[in-house]
CSV table of C-alpha atoms in Angstrom, one decimal:
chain,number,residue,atom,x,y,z
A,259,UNK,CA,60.6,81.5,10.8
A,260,UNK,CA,57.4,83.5,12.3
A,261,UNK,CA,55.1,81.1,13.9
A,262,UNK,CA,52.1,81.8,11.6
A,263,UNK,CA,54.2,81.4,9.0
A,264,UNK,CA,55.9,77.9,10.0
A,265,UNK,CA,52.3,76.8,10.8
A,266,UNK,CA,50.5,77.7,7.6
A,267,UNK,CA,53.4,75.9,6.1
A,268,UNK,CA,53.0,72.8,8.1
A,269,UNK,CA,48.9,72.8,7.4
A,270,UNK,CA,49.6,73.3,3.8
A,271,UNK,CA,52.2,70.1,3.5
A,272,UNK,CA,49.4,68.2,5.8
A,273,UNK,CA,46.7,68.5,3.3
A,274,UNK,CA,49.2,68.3,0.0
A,275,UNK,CA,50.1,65.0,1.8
A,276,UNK,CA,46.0,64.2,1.9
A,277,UNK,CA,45.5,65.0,-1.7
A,278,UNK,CA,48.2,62.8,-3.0
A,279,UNK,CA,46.9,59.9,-0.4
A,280,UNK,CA,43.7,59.9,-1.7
A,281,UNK,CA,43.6,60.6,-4.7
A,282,UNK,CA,42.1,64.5,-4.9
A,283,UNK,CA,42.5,66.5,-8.4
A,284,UNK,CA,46.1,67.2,-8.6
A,285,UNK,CA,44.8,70.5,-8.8
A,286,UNK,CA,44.7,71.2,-4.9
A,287,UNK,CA,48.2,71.1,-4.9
A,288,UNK,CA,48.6,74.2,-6.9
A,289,UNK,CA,46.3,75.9,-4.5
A,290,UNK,CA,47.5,74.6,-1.2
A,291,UNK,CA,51.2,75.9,-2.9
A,292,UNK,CA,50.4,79.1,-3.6
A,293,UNK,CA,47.8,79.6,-1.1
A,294,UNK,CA,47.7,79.8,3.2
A,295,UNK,CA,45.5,79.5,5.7
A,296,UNK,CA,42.9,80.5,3.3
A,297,UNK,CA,43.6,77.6,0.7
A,298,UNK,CA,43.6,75.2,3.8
A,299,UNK,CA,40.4,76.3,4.7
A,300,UNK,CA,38.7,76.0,1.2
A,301,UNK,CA,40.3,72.0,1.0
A,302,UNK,CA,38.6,71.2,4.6
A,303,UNK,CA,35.4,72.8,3.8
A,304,UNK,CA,35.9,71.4,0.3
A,305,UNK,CA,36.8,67.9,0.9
A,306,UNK,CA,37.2,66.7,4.6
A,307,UNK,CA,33.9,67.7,6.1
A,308,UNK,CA,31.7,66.0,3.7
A,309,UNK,CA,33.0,63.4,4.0
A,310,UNK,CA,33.2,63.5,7.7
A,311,UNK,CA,29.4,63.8,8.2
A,312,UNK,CA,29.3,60.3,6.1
A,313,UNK,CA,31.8,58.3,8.3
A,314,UNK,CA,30.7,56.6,11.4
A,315,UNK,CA,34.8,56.2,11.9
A,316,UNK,CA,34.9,59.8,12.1
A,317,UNK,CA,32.2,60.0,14.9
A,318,UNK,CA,33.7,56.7,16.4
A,319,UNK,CA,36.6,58.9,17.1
A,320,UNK,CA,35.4,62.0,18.1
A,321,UNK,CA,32.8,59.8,20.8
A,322,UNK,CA,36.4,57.7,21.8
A,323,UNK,CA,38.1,61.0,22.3
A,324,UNK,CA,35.3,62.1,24.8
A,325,UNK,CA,35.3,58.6,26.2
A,326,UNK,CA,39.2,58.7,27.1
A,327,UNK,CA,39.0,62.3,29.0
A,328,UNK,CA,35.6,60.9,30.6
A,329,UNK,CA,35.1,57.2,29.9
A,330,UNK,CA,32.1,56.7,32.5
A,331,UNK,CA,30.4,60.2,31.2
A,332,UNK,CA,27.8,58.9,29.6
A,333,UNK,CA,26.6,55.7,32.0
A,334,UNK,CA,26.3,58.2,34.6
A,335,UNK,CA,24.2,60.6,32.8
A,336,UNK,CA,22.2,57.3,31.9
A,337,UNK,CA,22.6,56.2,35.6
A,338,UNK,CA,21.1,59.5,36.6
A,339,UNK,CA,18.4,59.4,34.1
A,340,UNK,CA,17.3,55.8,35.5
A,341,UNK,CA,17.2,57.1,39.2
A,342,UNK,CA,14.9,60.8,38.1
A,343,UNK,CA,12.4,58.2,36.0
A,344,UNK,CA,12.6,55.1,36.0
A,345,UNK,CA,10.9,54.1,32.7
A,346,UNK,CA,12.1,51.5,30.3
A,347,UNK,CA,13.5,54.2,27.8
A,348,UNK,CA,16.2,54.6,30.3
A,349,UNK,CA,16.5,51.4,31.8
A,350,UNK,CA,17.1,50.4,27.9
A,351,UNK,CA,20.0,53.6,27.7
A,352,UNK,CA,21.5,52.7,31.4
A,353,UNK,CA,21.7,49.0,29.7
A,354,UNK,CA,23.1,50.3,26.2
A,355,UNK,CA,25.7,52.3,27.8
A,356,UNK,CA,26.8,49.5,30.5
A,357,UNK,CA,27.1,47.1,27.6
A,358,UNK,CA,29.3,50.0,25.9
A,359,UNK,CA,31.6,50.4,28.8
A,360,UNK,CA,31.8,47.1,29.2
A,361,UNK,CA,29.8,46.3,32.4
A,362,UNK,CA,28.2,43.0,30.3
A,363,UNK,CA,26.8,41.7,33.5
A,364,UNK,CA,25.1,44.8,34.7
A,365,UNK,CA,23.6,45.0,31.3
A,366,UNK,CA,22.2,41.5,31.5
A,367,UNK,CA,20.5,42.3,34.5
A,368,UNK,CA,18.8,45.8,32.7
A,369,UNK,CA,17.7,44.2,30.1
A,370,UNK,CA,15.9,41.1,32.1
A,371,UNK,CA,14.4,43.3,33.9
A,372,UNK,CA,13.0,45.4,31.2
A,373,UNK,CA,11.6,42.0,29.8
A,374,UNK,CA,8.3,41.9,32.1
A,375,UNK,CA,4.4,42.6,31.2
A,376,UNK,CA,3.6,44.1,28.1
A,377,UNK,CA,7.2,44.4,26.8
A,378,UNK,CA,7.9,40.5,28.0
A,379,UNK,CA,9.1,39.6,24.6
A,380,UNK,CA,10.4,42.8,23.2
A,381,UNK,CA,12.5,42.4,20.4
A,382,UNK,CA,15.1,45.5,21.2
A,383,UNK,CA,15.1,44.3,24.8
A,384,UNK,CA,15.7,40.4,23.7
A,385,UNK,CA,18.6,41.7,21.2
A,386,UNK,CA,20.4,43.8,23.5
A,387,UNK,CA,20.2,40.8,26.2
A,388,UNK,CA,21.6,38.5,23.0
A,389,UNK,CA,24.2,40.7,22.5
A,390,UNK,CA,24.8,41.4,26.3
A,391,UNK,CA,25.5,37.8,26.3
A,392,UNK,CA,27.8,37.1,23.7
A,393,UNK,CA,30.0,39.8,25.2
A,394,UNK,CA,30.1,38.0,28.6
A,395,UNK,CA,30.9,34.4,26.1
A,396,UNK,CA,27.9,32.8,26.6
A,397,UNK,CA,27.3,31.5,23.0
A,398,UNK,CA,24.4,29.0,23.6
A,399,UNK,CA,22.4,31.6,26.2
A,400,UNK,CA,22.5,34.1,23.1
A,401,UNK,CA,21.5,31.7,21.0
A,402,UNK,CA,18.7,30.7,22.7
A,403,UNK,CA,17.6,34.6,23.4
A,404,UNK,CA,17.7,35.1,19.9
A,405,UNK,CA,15.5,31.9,18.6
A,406,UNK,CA,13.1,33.2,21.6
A,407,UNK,CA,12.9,36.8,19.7
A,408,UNK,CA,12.0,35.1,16.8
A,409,UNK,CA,9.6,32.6,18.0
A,410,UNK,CA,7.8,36.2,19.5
A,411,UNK,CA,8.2,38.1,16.5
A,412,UNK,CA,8.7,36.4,13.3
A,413,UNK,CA,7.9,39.7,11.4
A,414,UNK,CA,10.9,41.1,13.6
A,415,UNK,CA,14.2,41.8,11.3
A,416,UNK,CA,17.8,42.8,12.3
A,417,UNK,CA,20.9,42.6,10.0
A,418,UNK,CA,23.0,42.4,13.0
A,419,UNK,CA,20.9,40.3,15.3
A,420,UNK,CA,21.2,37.8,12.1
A,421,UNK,CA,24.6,38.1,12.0
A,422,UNK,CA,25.2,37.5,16.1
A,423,UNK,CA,22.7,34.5,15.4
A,424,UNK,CA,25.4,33.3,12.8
A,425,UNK,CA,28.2,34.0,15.3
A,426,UNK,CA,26.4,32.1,17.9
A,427,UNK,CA,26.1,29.3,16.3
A,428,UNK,CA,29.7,29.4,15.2
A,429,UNK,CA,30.9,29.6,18.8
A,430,UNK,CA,28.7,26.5,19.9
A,431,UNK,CA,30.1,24.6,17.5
A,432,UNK,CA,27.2,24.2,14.9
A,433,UNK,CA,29.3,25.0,11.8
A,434,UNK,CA,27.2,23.8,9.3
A,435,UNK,CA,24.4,25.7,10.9
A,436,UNK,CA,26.2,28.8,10.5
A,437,UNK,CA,27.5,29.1,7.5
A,438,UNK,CA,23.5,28.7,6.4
A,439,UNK,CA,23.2,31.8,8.6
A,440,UNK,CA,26.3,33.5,7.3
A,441,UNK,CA,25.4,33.0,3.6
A,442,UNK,CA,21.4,34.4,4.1
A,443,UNK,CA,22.9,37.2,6.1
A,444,UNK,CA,25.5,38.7,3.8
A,445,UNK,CA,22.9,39.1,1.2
A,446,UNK,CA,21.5,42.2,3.0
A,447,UNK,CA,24.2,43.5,5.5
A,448,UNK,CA,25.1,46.7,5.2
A,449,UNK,CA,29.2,46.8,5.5
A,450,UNK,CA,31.7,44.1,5.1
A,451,UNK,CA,31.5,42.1,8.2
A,452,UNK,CA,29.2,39.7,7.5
A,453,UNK,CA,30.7,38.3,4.4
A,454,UNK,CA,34.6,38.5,5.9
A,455,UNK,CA,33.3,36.4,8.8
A,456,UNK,CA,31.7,34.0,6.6
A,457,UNK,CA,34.3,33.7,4.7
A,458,UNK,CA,36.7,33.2,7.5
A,459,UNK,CA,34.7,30.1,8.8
A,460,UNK,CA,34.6,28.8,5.0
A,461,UNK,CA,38.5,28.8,5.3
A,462,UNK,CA,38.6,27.3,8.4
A,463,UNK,CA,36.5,24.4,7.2
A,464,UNK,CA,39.2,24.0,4.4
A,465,UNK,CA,36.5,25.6,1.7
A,466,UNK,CA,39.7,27.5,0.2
A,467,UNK,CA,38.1,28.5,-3.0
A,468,UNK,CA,34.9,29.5,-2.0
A,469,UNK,CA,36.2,31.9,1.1
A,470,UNK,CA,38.7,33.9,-1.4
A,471,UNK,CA,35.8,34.3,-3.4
A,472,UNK,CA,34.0,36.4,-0.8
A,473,UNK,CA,37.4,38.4,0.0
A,474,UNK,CA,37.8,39.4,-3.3
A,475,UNK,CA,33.8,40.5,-3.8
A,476,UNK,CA,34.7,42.3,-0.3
A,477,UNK,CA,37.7,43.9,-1.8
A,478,UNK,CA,35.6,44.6,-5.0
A,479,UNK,CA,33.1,46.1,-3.6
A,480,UNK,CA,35.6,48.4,-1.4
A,481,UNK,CA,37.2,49.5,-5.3
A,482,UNK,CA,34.0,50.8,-6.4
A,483,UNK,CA,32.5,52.5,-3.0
A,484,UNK,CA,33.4,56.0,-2.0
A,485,UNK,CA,36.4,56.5,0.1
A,486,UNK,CA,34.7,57.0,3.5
A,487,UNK,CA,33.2,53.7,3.0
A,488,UNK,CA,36.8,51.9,2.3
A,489,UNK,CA,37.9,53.9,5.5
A,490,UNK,CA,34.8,52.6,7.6
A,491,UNK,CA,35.0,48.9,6.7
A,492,UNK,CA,39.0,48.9,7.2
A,493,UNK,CA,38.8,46.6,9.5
A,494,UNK,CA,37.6,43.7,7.6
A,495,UNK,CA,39.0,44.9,3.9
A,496,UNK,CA,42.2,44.4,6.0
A,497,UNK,CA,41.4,41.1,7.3
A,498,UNK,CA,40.3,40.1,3.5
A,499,UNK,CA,43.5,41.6,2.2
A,500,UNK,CA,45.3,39.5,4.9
A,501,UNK,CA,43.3,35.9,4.5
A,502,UNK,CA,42.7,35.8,0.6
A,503,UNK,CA,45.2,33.6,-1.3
A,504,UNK,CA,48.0,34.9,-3.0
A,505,UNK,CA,47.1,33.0,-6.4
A,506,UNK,CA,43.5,34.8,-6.0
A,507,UNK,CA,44.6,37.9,-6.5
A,508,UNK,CA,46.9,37.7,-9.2
């Protein structure tokens, strides 16, 4: 078979495969049959890249593809930024990256020293030092950072600095204090993280009921959201597939 021909072929199966995965209009099988190249094309125009401008996995991907041919690309373009001007908008990317790559310490020490004079109690700089520290395990110096950013700026809000406050607590052992936190914090968060976490610690304090309960709103929710949100939040629809009781599903 001619190249151009066996390739066509293969793109055509590919997105025939897609439609019946994710439930397109059967329709698009009848076109990707008797069509080629040009049927392909019409599908992805179609129905991949709108949804791939919505999907934060998508860009995830494309950002960890960059990261694997380059993965220190981006810290030194930050790095470089810090040394032409040092200003706190860079020390605050330099710091974002190095807690990206991984370099927890380092971004400690950025954003301390961001937190002087006017910007002493920052609330970006005090949740990027919170989250800094959680990464390097140091559950009751977060926690402290974050009731600190409060205490400077009750008007201050963050779904996920509430839901690291809720994590914090968790990891210092306050369990009562943090399923307070996790139950505010799911009322508002965008995504499924917040309530599968809280609901993980519900079934670890052997509140069975009430934990399957917030997998199968999870799950829900997941039924009746478009399908780049189910493929964004797979992580924890998976983990609520996985923990909810077999007799709650049935």
């Amino acid at each position: 078979m001619h190249p151009l021909l066996l390739l066509s072929l293969l793109l055509q199966i590919g997105c025939a495969v897609h439609v019946l995965r994710t439930g397109r209009p059967m329709y698009w099988l009848f076109l990707l049959l008797i069509g080629s190249y040009v049927a392909v094309a019409i599908y992805l125009l179609a129905e991949i890249l709108p949804e791939l401008r919505h999907s934060r996995g998508a860009r995830r991907v494309l950002r960890g593809a960059q990261e694997r041919i380059d993965p220190e690309r981006r810290k030194r373009e930050a790095s470089r930024m810090l040394e032409v001007a040092d200003t706190l908008d860079n020390r605050l990317r330099l710091a974002e990256e190095s807690l990206h790559a991984g370099d927890f310490r380092q971004a400690v020490d950025l954003y301390r020293s961001g937190l002087r004079g006017q910007y002493a109690t920052d609330p970006h700089l005090m949740l990027g030092l919170a989250r800094a520290q959680f990464a390097l395990g140091e559950a009751a110096e977060t926690r402290g950072t974050l009731e600190a950013l409060i205490a400077a700026n009750p008007d201050f809000r963050s779904a996920d600095g509430h839901l690291l406050y809720a994590r914090a607590l968790e990891a210092c052992g306050e369990v009562g204090m943090a399923l307070e936190e996790y139950q505010a914090v799911t009322q508002g968060f965008p995504g499924e993280e917040a309530r599968v976490r809280f609901g993980l610690l519900l079934k670890r304090s052997g509140r069975h009921a009430e934990a399957d309960a917030l997998f199968a709103e999870s799950l829900k929710r997941a039924e009746l959201s478009p399908r780049y949100y189910r493929r964004d939040q797979h992580e924890w629809l998976d983990i609520a597939k996985r923990e909810i009781s077999p007799d709650a599903v049935r």
